[in-house]
Every structure is written in C-alpha cells, then in structure tokens.
Amino acid sequence: MSDNTNKSYVLKPGTLLDIQNLSMRFGGLTAVNNLSFDIKENEIFGLIGPNGAGKTTVFNCITQFYKDKDGIIIFNNKKNEIINLNDIHVEKIIKEGLVRTFQNVELIKDLSVIDNLLIGAHTLFKSDFIGHIFRSKRASEEETFYKAKALEILKFMKIDYLKDQYVAGQPYGILKKIGIARTLMSNPKLIILDEPAAGLNETETTELSKLMIQIKENYKCSILLVEHDMGFVMGVCDRICAINFGKFLALGTPDYIKRHPDVQEAYLGRDDE
Amino acid sequence: MKKVLSYFNKITIYIKDSFRRMVSAVKTDAMYRRFVYLFVGLNVILLLSELDIMNYSTVSLYAYIIIFTIVALGLNILLGFSGLMSLGTAGFVGFGAYGVVYFETLGFPYEISSLITIVIATFIGLAVGLFSLKVEGVYLAISTLAVGEIFSQIFKRVTWFTNAYGGVHYKYPTLLGFIELDRNMTYIFLSFVMVVMMVVMYHLTKSKTGRALLAMSRSNSSAQAMGVSISKYRLFSFVVAILYATIGGILYASFYRYVQPLDWNLMLTLLILAMVVVGGMKSIFGTFLGVFIIYGIPKLYLEDLFSSVSGVAYLFSGILIIVVVMFYPYGMIHVTHDIKKLYNKYKIHKQNKLKAGDGDE
Ligand SMILES: Nc1ncnc2c1ncn2[C@@H]1O[C@H](COP(=O)(O)OP(=O)(O)OP(=O)(O)O)[C@@H](O)[C@H]1O
Ligand SMILES: [Mg+2]
C-alpha cells in the first residue's frame, strides 16, 4: 500500500484485463461484491446476469466512472505496459486502448454519421485549437486522414452510404452500429459493449453476431459485452462470466455456463416472476 | 527579443499560409463564398448611404448589427455548441469598450490597448470558466448574472476607469500608428473583423474542437468516454465567448466613440440571448440573421410605424422568441431550408405530373 505510485503489476501472458476483488457500494447497496474475472487477448467475453445484477456497474468501474471502489483492475495497455486502471482518469481511459458504448446509445444527433465517428478519434488528433482556428495544413491533413479512416470503418460495417446523413432520425439498429463503429476509431485493444443487441430484431441480431466476430478478427481486439439475449451471447462469446446480486456465479465456455446449476437457478428464478 | 521576433515571424507565415489555402478553397467551399458575399453586401450599404440612396444613420445601425453579431457568435459557441449558459455577456462587452479607451488614455496605441483588454478578458474568462466547473445549469446562469452585475457596478462607480455617469469619449481608431480611420473606414474595418470572427468560428466548430464541444453538451459521460476533457473544453468555451464579447465591445467604442455605464445591463444580455435563439443555435449566418431580426427590424421599420408606442421593439422580440421556441427550435435560419425543401417537393411533384402525363399518351 505504501509504494502505491511505483507499484508494478503482473498479468499472465495472453491476458488483457484482470479484475481482482472488485466491490462497489451505493450507500447500503452492494452492487458489485468481490468480483474477479479476466479477459484474454482476442477474446469475446460475455458478462451476464439478471436485471440489476451489477453488470453496468462493473463497466462503469472498469472505465473509471466510479471512483470509490475496492479491488484492482489490471490492464495491458496500448504500449504493452501493465497498468492498474484505477490510476487512470476516466477521460484518459480511451488512450490506454479501452473504449466503451453505453446502454442507451449516446450519439450526437445533430452531427453527421461520419462526424460522430470522428469523435471516437478525439484523442488521436494531434492538432490544437490554434491549428483549428487557422485550419493549418497539419490540421486539415489530419481531418482528411481520419475521415478516410472513418469511411473505411463505415464500409466495413456496410453503412457507408449513410456517412453524410444526420444521426437524428436513423433507426435504432443503425444507431447501435454507429456506436460500435465509433469505438473502432480509437484503435482499441478492448471494446466494452453494454447490451449491443437490445432493441434489435432477429435479422439485425444475427448480423450483429457476425459483426462481433469480424471485429475481433479484423481489428485484433477483445470484446467485453453485456447482453440479455442468451442466444446471442451463447453464439458469439468465447467465455462467459455469470453474476447475480453483484456476486460471481460461474465462469467458462457457453456450454459450461448453460449447464451450471447456479446460473440456471438465477435465471429460472427470474422466469418465475 | 530575437526569440519573440522569430515567433512573430512564424505566426505571420502561419497566417499567410492559412489565408492562401482559404483563398484556394473559396471555389470548393460555399461557406467561404458566403462570407465574401456578406462582407461585400455590408459595404454596399455604405456605398448606398454615400450615394444618398440610404439614410446616413443606416450605416450606424448596421455597425451595431455587426458588433452584436460578433458578441452573439461568442454566446452561440457557449450556448449552441457547449450547452452552457452565461448571463454576463453585456458586462464583457462593456468591459471591452471601456478597456480599449482606458488603455489608450494611458498612451498605448490602438492595437496594444485592444490586446491588453483582450488578455485581461481572457483571464477573467478563465476565472469564470474555472468557477463553472463547480456549478451546473441554473446555478451557473445565476453566477454569471452576478459577474455581469459586478461589471455594471464597476462601470457606474469606478471613476478612474469609466468616469462613472459622465461616460468616456473616444476617437476612430488609428491602425499601425499612422492609418487614421474615418467613419466609413471604421465601418469597413468592423465588417472585416466580423467576417474574420465568423471564419474563426467556422473553422473552430468544424474541427475536433467543435465536435468535442458538441459531444460535451449532449452527454458529459459519453464525451468523457471518448477522451474529451470536460474541464478543458468548458474553460475553452467560456474564454472564447468572453473574447468575442470583448472584441465586440472594443469595436463598439471604436465606432460610436462614446461609452456610458447604463448600456451594459441584463436587458442587453437577454437581447443578445434572443438574437442567438431566434437566429439559430450553432448557425453562423443564423446569428447574423438573429441580430438583424431582433435589433435591425425594430429600428429600421417598427419604431417608425409605432413611434407612439414605446417598447414595441421589446414586445416584438419577446413574441418572436416564444414563436421561435415553439415552432422553430432550430432558429429562423432554418426557414430557408424549409423553403428549399418545399420548392424541391414542388419540383418533384411537377415532374411526377409530367411523367404521369407521358404515361397517358
Ligand atoms: N448510481 C447508482 N446509485 C445507486 N444505485 C445504483 C446506481 N447505479 C446502479 N445502482 C444499483 O445497483 C444495482 C446494479 O445496477 P446495474 O445498473 O449495474 O445493473 P445491470 O446488471 O446493468 O442491470 P440491467 O440488466 O437492468 O442493465 C441495481 O440494484 C441498481 O439499482
Ligand atoms: Mg445495465
């Protein structure tokens, strides 16, 4: 505890994120209770649990929206340094190679699709506001460069025909896609998705499953996702961690989780309601 | 000293380079063309008044519109882009006006006096911005109101700075120490500065900076997750808004050559706010339109018509705000979009009719 500043952390080779003994309390309510799990490199990892289980809270802890929490969150960042995310300010998390979406898509409605993507590259821009005021050579080159990159991502997601349209008025499925496209702008090592399939119809969900795997392969990153659609989760995830009331239930392959008695109980209990 | 000179050199090269690229972009970017048209249009008014086709006083009215367009542009960055509120705008305009006069009486040339005023305003802006990190929403609006009130007390009481109720007199600016401007030249100078401030806003808002401001105003947490520093961009937008207001004030003193303490009150701030809302949030030309509607129309047309009824201008802007907020939340500038849309619809309709006619044959 004393040498907090120069503490060096370790990660097993091949591990990207290691959450150790994470707890988070809201007043008397323990939303996350001594939870531990790890995510490997190039893995799609699912975090499941009934409503109010604490999944979003876990996400907010990892991405440092909550400060007063217990436990450590070790991450192998973009520079291949092993760091504790708790030492990083919430606004700097994306620089380390970790980017997230929100449960309710948070896009800028009165900007075009491509401009929304450019916000995802905010930290990659090197020009400052003086450069912007004069629209310096460097600033405009940068703008062109990242626009091309955004277009490439939109093409990859097959929504490039929308690039100059406003986000406002787009159907929900498209908004979700734009949200995911935006995360890809920052060259992430880990993408955190909060309920990516919520509100999507069946075809859209199937498409999303394919997209998840394509992202993992093309962009060489890991994905951590929360989702209630069990078909989707079981189909797309390499490993799954189930929690209930903030507590760890089980961790393993989709088959293992499906058969696990504690998980079945947690979900059946909910079905009875 | 050498270092300063080399730095200065760099900046000039930077500006030249930037200007060259802008000129070459005039062909491809319609916005630049519109800036040129606006500049020309404003100066045609000057020409018309010289030819006695328009009233002599009309120029003075357009100078006011120019000045308050600059001020309202600053508020538009703060309100429209960053989603922040300030009710201290008039205070900063007043500060700019008094500041440039005061520093020139101390013996500084016009440019240096303006620069000192701007630098001081920047620091005040930083202070207000820092304070804004601690308060939200209505409380922020009330605190900025207090800042405006402090200014208005200073204008009335601090005699060495403002000569209290006597006001201060000034003269048309002398640029670079030897170019003495007259009324018409000052007007051209004003319209030039306004267009420059518009270009600055255009560049800023269509960049990483502008997107960050928008991201912040729509959702703090989403912006933070994208790496946008809330404190940095809040400070930035307050400083920019205050700079625009101060520059507006400096130009006010330069054109009207008299500054008096009672003009810089909450009423003026609210009128500037109305200009932004009525014209169009986030819109550069909308802001100009807003100033024209709120200030120009009452002065040009209504006050002659209703000279017996006092306060008709305020009534007009009050009603307009309600109408705009209810029916045109994006501002009057969007009327043109809607007209275009209607026209396109009409065209398509006509084409379809023609096609249907072809089918009949
Ligand atoms: N800011 C907060 N203040 C107080 N309590 C909170 C807060 N955020 C979450 N909670 C509580 O913590 C618990 C876990 O919430 P959380 O949002 O993490 O659940 P979840 O697993 O994401 O649920 P869902 O599947 O419905 O999204 C809930 O009981 C919730 O009411
Ligand atoms: Mg949730």
XYZ file of C-alpha atoms and ligand atoms in Angstrom:
666
model
C 0.000 0.000 0.000
C 2.830 2.380 0.858
C 4.547 2.347 -2.537
C 1.354 2.828 -4.454
C 2.932 5.043 -7.075
C 5.622 2.731 -8.415
C 3.785 -0.492 -7.935
C 4.394 -2.897 -10.786
C 1.589 -5.230 -11.695
C 1.736 -8.577 -13.423
C -0.530 -10.264 -15.925
C -0.365 -13.823 -17.139
C 0.791 -13.930 -20.772
C -2.161 -13.665 -23.124
C -4.333 -11.911 -20.555
C -5.611 -8.442 -21.430
C -7.677 -7.419 -18.436
C -7.692 -8.845 -14.960
C -10.283 -7.744 -12.449
C -9.399 -8.688 -8.892
C -11.791 -8.487 -5.958
C -13.858 -5.641 -7.337
C -16.507 -4.241 -4.979
C -18.716 -1.237 -5.415
C -21.265 0.082 -2.954
C -24.058 2.621 -3.373
C -24.865 3.556 0.197
C -26.136 0.372 1.776
C -26.445 -1.495 -1.520
C -23.508 -3.609 -2.648
C -23.908 -3.516 -6.429
C -20.682 -5.439 -7.088
C -19.403 -7.807 -4.469
C -15.819 -9.089 -4.512
C -15.910 -9.968 -8.182
C -12.914 -11.358 -10.080
C -12.520 -12.416 -13.691
C -10.059 -11.986 -16.509
C -10.290 -11.409 -20.241
C -7.803 -12.840 -22.704
C -6.377 -11.188 -25.756
C -8.511 -11.661 -28.857
C -11.480 -12.973 -26.976
C -15.162 -12.168 -26.945
C -16.183 -12.254 -23.330
C -19.753 -12.090 -22.078
C -20.886 -10.782 -18.721
C -24.392 -11.979 -17.936
C -26.813 -11.763 -15.075
C -30.427 -10.898 -14.374
C -31.633 -7.280 -14.282
C -29.890 -5.279 -11.607
C -27.143 -7.863 -11.216
C -24.496 -5.149 -11.400
C -23.237 -5.546 -14.971
C -23.380 -1.880 -15.928
C -21.791 -1.033 -12.605
C -18.865 -3.328 -13.448
C -18.466 -1.476 -16.748
C -18.534 1.870 -15.020
C -15.894 0.662 -12.581
C -13.592 -0.577 -15.336
C -13.932 2.658 -17.275
C -13.432 4.679 -14.076
C -16.776 6.441 -13.952
C -16.909 5.358 -10.321
C -14.031 6.318 -8.102
C -14.789 4.821 -4.692
C -14.419 1.155 -5.313
C -12.331 -1.672 -3.899
C -10.137 -4.039 -5.833
C -7.760 -3.610 -8.733
C -8.246 -3.684 -12.490
C -5.066 -4.671 -14.314
C -4.808 -3.922 -17.996
C -2.220 -4.455 -20.693
C -2.387 -1.105 -22.448
C -1.597 0.090 -25.988
C 2.087 0.461 -25.162
C 2.117 -3.032 -23.677
C 2.585 -1.658 -20.186
C 0.806 -3.437 -17.357
C -1.217 -0.805 -15.506
C -3.926 -0.549 -12.877
C -6.830 1.268 -14.493
C -7.738 2.757 -11.122
C -4.712 5.046 -11.559
C -6.136 6.469 -14.791
C -8.603 9.324 -15.059
C -11.896 8.498 -16.764
C -11.099 10.871 -19.656
C -7.767 9.141 -20.320
C -9.085 5.581 -20.389
C -9.619 5.579 -24.142
C -5.952 6.460 -24.665
C -4.933 3.260 -22.902
C -6.807 1.249 -25.504
C -10.138 0.721 -23.816
C -13.349 2.097 -25.254
C -16.994 1.625 -24.389
C -20.552 2.164 -25.556
C -23.492 2.973 -23.330
C -26.646 1.039 -22.637
C -28.689 3.856 -24.207
C -26.815 4.872 -27.339
C -25.178 8.209 -26.690
C -24.548 9.759 -30.079
C -24.666 13.384 -31.159
C -27.925 13.665 -33.006
C -27.239 16.928 -34.814
C -23.981 15.773 -36.345
C -23.479 13.624 -39.399
C -22.673 9.943 -39.038
C -19.073 10.459 -40.093
C -18.603 13.354 -37.658
C -19.875 11.133 -34.873
C -17.194 8.639 -35.765
C -14.544 11.358 -35.715
C -15.348 11.994 -32.056
C -14.112 8.485 -31.429
C -10.721 9.590 -32.735
C -10.644 12.647 -30.460
C -7.519 11.586 -28.595
C -5.673 10.600 -31.759
C -5.786 14.112 -33.226
C -2.536 15.956 -32.592
C -3.552 19.450 -33.733
C -4.653 22.002 -31.135
C -7.231 24.764 -31.319
C -4.767 27.288 -32.775
C -4.292 24.897 -35.650
C -8.063 24.587 -35.914
C -8.661 28.350 -35.940
C -6.245 28.823 -38.824
C -7.203 25.496 -40.343
C -3.493 24.792 -40.599
C -2.086 22.389 -43.131
C -1.474 19.810 -40.473
C -4.964 20.140 -39.008
C -6.668 19.731 -42.367
C -4.463 16.799 -43.297
C -5.336 15.149 -40.024
C -9.015 15.755 -40.645
C -8.776 14.169 -44.090
C -6.827 11.242 -42.706
C -9.330 10.376 -40.001
C -12.270 10.958 -42.315
C -10.799 8.322 -44.611
C -10.392 6.026 -41.650
C -13.975 6.611 -40.563
C -15.184 5.875 -44.055
C -13.241 2.635 -44.074
C -14.905 1.565 -40.827
C -18.341 2.549 -42.136
C -17.672 0.470 -45.233
C -16.595 -2.438 -43.072
C -19.923 -2.162 -41.259
C -21.765 -1.642 -44.549
C -23.279 1.690 -43.569
C -21.016 3.963 -45.591
C -23.993 5.121 -47.656
C -25.163 6.975 -44.535
C -21.965 8.870 -43.934
C -23.220 12.403 -44.539
C -26.670 11.931 -43.054
C -27.588 13.234 -39.646
C -27.764 10.754 -36.816
C -31.158 12.093 -35.775
C -33.932 10.078 -37.379
C -31.871 6.973 -38.065
C -33.443 3.679 -36.993
C -32.319 2.164 -33.714
C -30.368 -0.662 -35.332
C -28.305 1.857 -37.288
C -27.639 3.951 -34.177
C -26.247 0.891 -32.435
C -23.996 0.230 -35.394
C -22.738 3.802 -35.432
C -21.969 3.486 -31.724
C -19.875 0.392 -32.369
C -18.235 1.976 -35.424
C -17.228 4.915 -33.276
C -15.401 2.679 -30.810
C -13.285 1.297 -33.634
C -11.916 4.770 -34.440
C -9.653 4.760 -31.391
C -7.678 1.606 -32.294
C -8.869 -0.130 -29.137
C -7.453 -3.249 -27.538
C -10.670 -3.855 -25.648
C -14.168 -2.762 -26.609
C -16.826 -2.772 -23.921
C -20.410 -3.014 -25.177
C -23.407 -2.562 -22.903
C -26.344 -4.508 -24.370
C -25.434 -4.199 -28.063
C -28.356 -6.387 -29.175
C -31.062 -4.740 -27.073
C -33.840 -3.404 -29.265
C -32.620 -5.181 -32.387
C -34.806 -7.533 -34.398
C -33.794 -11.087 -35.257
C -32.022 -10.378 -38.544
C -30.195 -7.449 -37.007
C -29.096 -9.624 -34.100
C -27.762 -12.317 -36.425
C -25.920 -9.643 -38.340
C -24.504 -8.283 -35.099
C -23.181 -11.725 -34.128
C -21.262 -11.901 -37.376
C -20.033 -8.378 -36.905
C -18.669 -9.154 -33.424
C -16.542 -11.957 -34.795
C -15.434 -9.881 -37.772
C -14.386 -7.039 -35.478
C -12.405 -9.421 -33.299
C -10.616 -10.802 -36.316
C -10.111 -7.658 -38.414
C -9.252 -5.274 -35.610
C -7.375 -7.774 -33.436
C -9.079 -6.719 -30.258
C -11.098 -8.238 -27.453
C -14.722 -7.509 -26.767
C -16.405 -7.494 -23.388
C -20.167 -7.398 -23.667
C -23.255 -7.438 -21.510
C -26.361 -8.864 -23.110
C -29.677 -10.363 -22.082
C -30.269 -12.161 -25.382
C -28.963 -15.601 -24.400
C -28.963 -16.947 -27.951
C -26.716 -14.085 -28.992
C -24.386 -14.405 -26.002
C -24.024 -18.169 -26.287
C -23.429 -17.948 -30.014
C -20.822 -15.252 -30.042
C -18.845 -15.452 -26.796
C -15.692 -17.463 -26.244
C -16.148 -17.346 -22.497
C -18.854 -16.046 -20.214
C -18.965 -14.865 -16.625
C -22.322 -15.037 -14.867
C -23.104 -12.845 -11.876
C -26.092 -12.285 -9.638
C -26.583 -9.616 -6.969
C -23.066 -8.427 -7.795
C -21.576 -11.790 -6.894
C -19.634 -14.210 -9.039
C -21.627 -17.304 -10.059
C -19.629 -19.100 -12.720
C -17.100 -18.558 -15.495
C -16.451 -20.738 -18.510
C -17.428 -21.671 -22.045
C -21.015 -21.087 -23.173
C -21.784 -24.796 -22.744
C -20.407 -24.826 -19.240
C -22.419 -21.756 -18.282
C -25.618 -23.134 -19.805
C -25.387 -26.245 -17.667
C -24.208 -24.602 -14.489
C -26.833 -25.134 -11.756
C -26.294 -21.730 -10.077
C -26.777 -19.914 -13.369
C -29.890 -21.908 -14.159
C -31.280 -21.090 -10.755
C -30.568 -17.386 -11.108
C -32.335 -17.261 -14.445
C -35.166 -19.661 -13.648
C -35.840 -17.633 -10.534
C -36.316 -14.643 -12.752
C -38.572 -16.539 -15.150
C -40.895 -17.473 -12.319
C -41.638 -13.860 -11.562
C 13.925 39.675 -28.175
C 15.191 37.611 -31.097
C 13.074 34.751 -29.923
C 9.985 36.930 -29.846
C 10.730 38.135 -33.371
C 11.206 34.627 -34.723
C 7.991 33.614 -33.040
C 6.231 36.575 -34.585
C 7.677 35.593 -37.952
C 6.340 32.101 -37.560
C 2.868 33.383 -36.814
C 2.865 35.630 -39.882
C 3.930 32.723 -42.068
C 1.227 30.629 -40.445
C -1.450 33.227 -41.128
C -0.255 33.785 -44.696
C -0.252 30.078 -45.362
C -3.691 29.685 -43.842
C -5.014 32.612 -45.858
C -3.592 31.193 -49.088
C -5.302 27.902 -48.523
C -8.571 29.642 -47.681
C -8.466 31.653 -50.891
C -7.918 28.499 -52.887
C -10.791 26.856 -51.011
C -13.247 29.629 -51.925
C -14.082 27.738 -55.087
C -14.882 24.492 -53.327
C -16.349 25.675 -50.016
C -19.636 27.567 -50.284
C -19.243 28.931 -46.749
C -16.197 30.986 -47.709
C -18.110 32.392 -50.651
C -20.953 33.396 -48.359
C -18.512 35.181 -46.070
C -17.274 37.177 -49.036
C -20.836 37.990 -50.134
C -21.746 39.160 -46.656
C -18.688 41.403 -46.496
C -19.481 42.882 -49.888
C -23.165 43.241 -49.033
C -22.439 45.134 -45.827
C -20.188 47.511 -47.689
C -22.720 48.067 -50.441
C -24.889 49.570 -47.719
C -22.088 52.006 -47.014
C -21.898 52.854 -50.701
C -25.672 53.355 -50.932
C -25.609 55.721 -47.997
C -22.717 57.649 -49.572
C -24.815 57.982 -52.714
C -27.670 59.250 -50.546
C -29.865 56.339 -51.585
C -29.924 55.210 -47.963
C -30.025 57.237 -44.783
C -26.760 58.326 -43.226
C -27.867 56.779 -39.947
C -28.489 53.377 -41.540
C -24.745 52.759 -41.587
C -24.580 53.382 -37.899
C -27.384 50.872 -37.430
C -25.556 48.235 -39.443
C -22.411 48.903 -37.428
C -24.452 47.965 -34.379
C -25.631 44.811 -36.100
C -22.041 43.930 -36.997
C -20.812 44.492 -33.450
C -23.552 42.469 -31.855
C -23.201 39.695 -34.396
C -19.680 39.218 -33.081
C -20.899 39.219 -29.488
C -23.752 36.819 -30.278
C -21.410 34.466 -32.142
C -19.431 34.052 -28.932
C -22.580 33.320 -26.967
C -23.632 30.892 -29.684
C -20.432 28.891 -29.202
C -21.128 28.752 -25.490
C -24.853 28.069 -25.683
C -25.314 26.324 -29.015
C -22.211 24.201 -29.046
C -21.169 23.683 -25.443
C -24.651 23.829 -23.962
C -23.503 26.265 -21.283
C -25.268 29.381 -20.127
C -23.975 32.857 -19.440
C -25.913 35.908 -18.361
C -22.861 38.115 -18.067
C -22.359 38.858 -21.750
C -23.250 42.564 -21.647
C -20.729 43.108 -18.863
C -17.919 41.829 -21.023
C -18.977 43.948 -23.978
C -18.878 46.946 -21.677
C -15.506 45.884 -20.349
C -14.114 45.698 -23.888
C -15.446 49.151 -24.696
C -14.109 50.791 -21.536
C -10.869 48.795 -21.623
C -9.699 49.942 -25.030
C -10.476 53.563 -24.187
C -8.724 53.383 -20.824
C -5.518 51.817 -22.120
C -5.336 54.282 -24.951
C -5.575 57.163 -22.480
C -2.559 55.567 -20.789
C -0.689 56.159 -24.048
C -0.820 52.771 -25.731
C -1.614 52.541 -29.448
C -4.958 51.116 -30.563
C -3.717 47.585 -31.233
C -1.853 47.303 -27.934
C -4.785 48.715 -25.948
C -7.055 46.188 -27.605
C -4.577 43.414 -26.917
C -4.245 44.299 -23.222
C -8.032 44.444 -22.910
C -8.324 41.064 -24.604
C -5.647 39.495 -22.411
C -7.321 40.734 -19.232
C -10.682 39.493 -20.517
C -9.099 36.100 -21.182
C -8.003 35.861 -17.567
C -11.431 36.853 -16.314
C -12.852 34.285 -18.732
C -10.559 31.625 -17.307
C -11.707 32.512 -13.803
C -15.372 32.308 -14.802
C -14.655 29.039 -16.603
C -12.896 27.571 -13.582
C -15.819 28.570 -11.452
C -18.191 26.982 -13.955
C -16.565 23.612 -13.314
C -18.121 23.664 -9.872
C -21.677 24.693 -10.720
C -24.277 23.444 -13.160
C -27.331 24.647 -15.027
C -29.409 27.328 -13.395
C -26.777 27.967 -10.745
C -24.224 28.651 -13.436
C -26.614 31.095 -15.104
C -27.176 32.894 -11.810
C -23.453 33.100 -11.067
C -22.704 34.607 -14.460
C -25.532 37.027 -13.833
C -23.641 38.089 -10.717
C -20.483 38.610 -12.773
C -22.439 40.846 -15.139
C -23.836 42.775 -12.179
C -20.324 43.297 -10.758
C -19.278 44.773 -14.086
C -22.273 47.024 -14.196
C -21.452 48.333 -10.693
C -17.834 48.900 -11.741
C -18.997 50.893 -14.757
C -21.112 53.108 -12.530
C -18.669 53.591 -9.682
C -15.010 53.141 -10.599
C -14.419 56.664 -11.796
C -10.758 56.364 -12.840
C -11.700 53.578 -15.251
C -15.081 54.649 -16.544
C -15.608 58.248 -15.461
C -18.844 56.965 -13.884
C -22.011 58.554 -15.239
C -20.105 61.010 -17.370
C -19.002 58.213 -19.673
C -15.819 58.238 -21.724
C -15.143 59.688 -25.138
C -13.009 58.058 -27.755
C -11.980 58.519 -31.370
C -11.922 56.480 -34.534
C -9.007 54.034 -34.423
C -5.573 54.686 -35.854
C -4.177 51.452 -37.211
C -0.450 50.668 -37.084
C 0.141 54.139 -35.704
C -0.464 56.038 -38.953
C -3.599 54.799 -40.763
C -6.224 57.134 -39.343
C -9.661 55.724 -39.989
C -12.710 57.901 -40.558
C -16.299 56.790 -40.001
C -16.606 54.897 -43.255
C -13.217 53.254 -42.941
C -14.066 52.206 -39.404
C -17.273 50.661 -40.689
C -15.321 48.674 -43.279
C -12.870 47.684 -40.565
C -15.769 46.486 -38.386
C -17.279 44.384 -41.147
C -13.869 42.912 -41.875
C -13.333 41.934 -38.242
C -16.811 40.403 -38.133
C -16.098 38.228 -41.151
C -12.773 37.169 -39.631
C -14.544 36.222 -36.401
C -17.058 34.258 -38.460
C -14.289 32.393 -40.244
C -12.648 31.650 -36.899
C -15.904 30.245 -35.573
C -16.468 28.269 -38.761
C -13.022 26.716 -38.555
C -13.270 26.039 -34.853
C -16.666 24.436 -34.903
C -15.939 22.264 -37.920
C -12.933 20.684 -36.230
C -12.028 18.333 -33.447
C -12.617 21.236 -31.056
C -16.172 21.858 -32.266
C -17.043 18.188 -32.165
C -15.686 17.918 -28.641
C -17.858 20.855 -27.556
C -20.926 19.226 -29.061
C -20.101 15.863 -27.514
C -19.769 17.547 -24.141
C -23.038 19.414 -24.429
C -25.048 16.343 -25.387
C -23.674 13.978 -22.754
C -20.827 14.538 -20.327
C -20.177 10.875 -19.699
C -20.267 9.856 -23.335
C -17.810 12.650 -24.130
C -15.535 11.566 -21.307
C -15.561 8.001 -22.558
C -14.329 9.347 -25.906
C -11.481 11.118 -24.148
C -12.932 14.637 -24.167
C -11.732 16.617 -21.175
C -14.788 18.354 -19.778
C -12.845 20.901 -17.763
C -10.619 21.863 -20.682
C -13.467 22.432 -23.100
C -15.624 24.235 -20.597
C -12.826 26.659 -19.901
C -12.233 26.969 -23.612
C -15.805 27.861 -24.447
C -16.085 30.456 -21.694
C -12.874 32.099 -22.790
C -13.968 32.132 -26.435
C -17.391 33.571 -25.611
C -15.846 36.281 -23.463
C -13.249 37.094 -26.120
C -15.945 37.566 -28.722
C -17.887 39.805 -26.345
C -14.799 41.842 -25.518
C -13.867 42.299 -29.169
C -17.436 43.416 -29.798
C -17.006 45.966 -27.021
C -13.730 47.258 -28.428
C -15.380 47.759 -31.803
C -18.341 49.468 -30.161
C -16.051 52.056 -28.623
C -14.179 52.388 -31.919
C -17.281 53.171 -33.926
C -19.551 55.069 -31.552
C -16.687 56.811 -29.717
C -18.666 57.190 -26.534
C -19.220 54.653 -23.778
C -21.658 55.192 -20.966
C -22.325 52.973 -17.963
C -26.029 52.216 -18.182
C -25.986 50.365 -21.513
C -24.401 47.152 -20.238
C -27.237 45.648 -18.287
C -29.194 42.414 -18.094
C -31.637 43.705 -20.713
C -28.853 43.802 -23.279
C -27.671 40.334 -22.289
C -31.174 38.982 -22.772
C -31.450 40.672 -26.153
C -28.174 39.025 -27.215
C -29.543 35.723 -25.966
C -32.680 36.329 -28.023
C -30.532 37.034 -31.086
C -28.880 33.632 -30.741
C -32.101 31.748 -30.083
C -34.146 33.483 -32.767
C -31.404 33.371 -35.380
C -30.394 29.796 -34.888
C -28.253 27.903 -32.431
C -24.989 26.718 -33.936
C -25.531 28.739 -37.090
C -23.106 31.499 -38.073
C -25.346 33.214 -40.597
C -28.298 32.469 -38.358
C -26.663 34.568 -35.681
C -26.336 37.473 -38.087
C -29.952 36.997 -39.063
C -30.952 36.893 -35.410
C -29.235 40.189 -34.686
C -30.875 41.709 -37.738
C -34.305 40.487 -36.676
C -34.040 41.440 -33.019
C -32.249 44.746 -33.416
C -32.459 45.744 -37.063
C -36.143 45.199 -37.847
C -37.487 47.144 -34.868
C -35.061 50.011 -35.520
C -35.500 50.044 -39.299
C -39.223 49.513 -39.583
C -41.206 49.101 -36.409
C -40.125 52.162 -34.490
C -41.189 54.457 -37.306
C -44.522 52.716 -37.653
C -45.262 52.587 -33.953
C -43.387 55.651 -32.782
C -46.208 56.457 -30.384
C -45.967 53.114 -28.610
C -42.806 52.833 -26.556
C -41.155 49.465 -26.014
C -42.606 47.989 -29.165
C -39.166 46.589 -30.000
C -39.036 44.587 -26.787
C -42.557 43.356 -27.324
C -41.601 42.285 -30.830
C -38.556 40.301 -29.696
C -40.484 38.801 -26.812
C -43.199 37.473 -29.088
C -40.607 36.309 -31.605
C -38.754 34.266 -29.009
C -41.924 32.487 -27.989
C -42.849 31.799 -31.599
C -39.373 30.575 -32.478
C -39.014 28.365 -29.436
C -42.395 26.806 -30.123
C -42.296 26.409 -33.901
C -38.706 26.891 -34.987
C -36.473 25.416 -32.295
C -33.535 25.476 -34.699
C -33.921 29.171 -35.386
C -35.128 31.395 -38.188
C -32.193 30.460 -40.389
C -33.959 27.143 -40.942
C -36.796 28.909 -42.669
C -34.570 28.994 -45.748
C -34.029 25.225 -45.502
C -37.752 24.673 -45.266
C -38.442 26.890 -48.238
C -35.848 24.942 -50.210
C -37.472 21.686 -49.156
C -40.900 22.928 -50.177
C -39.506 24.061 -53.508
C -37.895 20.661 -54.101
C -41.136 18.935 -53.214
C -42.956 21.179 -55.650
C -40.415 20.338 -58.348
C -40.730 16.608 -57.753
C -44.485 16.952 -57.760
C -44.360 18.722 -61.095
C -42.007 16.127 -62.554
C -44.262 13.322 -61.426
C -47.199 15.045 -63.030
C -45.240 15.348 -66.253
C -44.312 11.680 -66.103
C -47.897 10.716 -65.438
C -48.815 12.762 -68.485
C -46.247 10.857 -70.545
C -47.781 7.583 -69.426
C -51.204 8.653 -70.616
C -50.113 9.143 -74.161
N -25.773 5.403 -9.414
C -26.406 4.496 -8.661
N -26.836 4.830 -7.427
C -27.477 3.929 -6.652
N -27.725 2.673 -7.009
C -27.319 2.264 -8.219
C -26.652 3.164 -9.119
N -26.357 2.502 -10.246
C -26.841 1.264 -10.081
N -27.418 1.105 -8.874
C -27.999 -0.123 -8.351
O -27.000 -1.119 -8.445
C -27.565 -2.338 -8.872
C -26.884 -2.818 -10.121
O -27.217 -1.943 -11.178
P -26.663 -2.132 -12.641
O -27.154 -0.990 -13.421
O -25.202 -2.358 -12.587
O -27.405 -3.447 -13.115
P -27.357 -4.202 -14.516
O -26.859 -5.545 -14.261
O -26.635 -3.373 -15.512
O -28.895 -4.248 -14.866
P -29.633 -4.196 -16.282
O -29.510 -5.544 -16.861
O -31.034 -3.862 -15.928
O -28.967 -3.144 -17.093
C -29.056 -2.097 -9.056
O -29.717 -2.529 -7.899
C -29.163 -0.612 -9.187
O -30.376 -0.148 -8.692
Mg -27.167 -2.347 -17.258
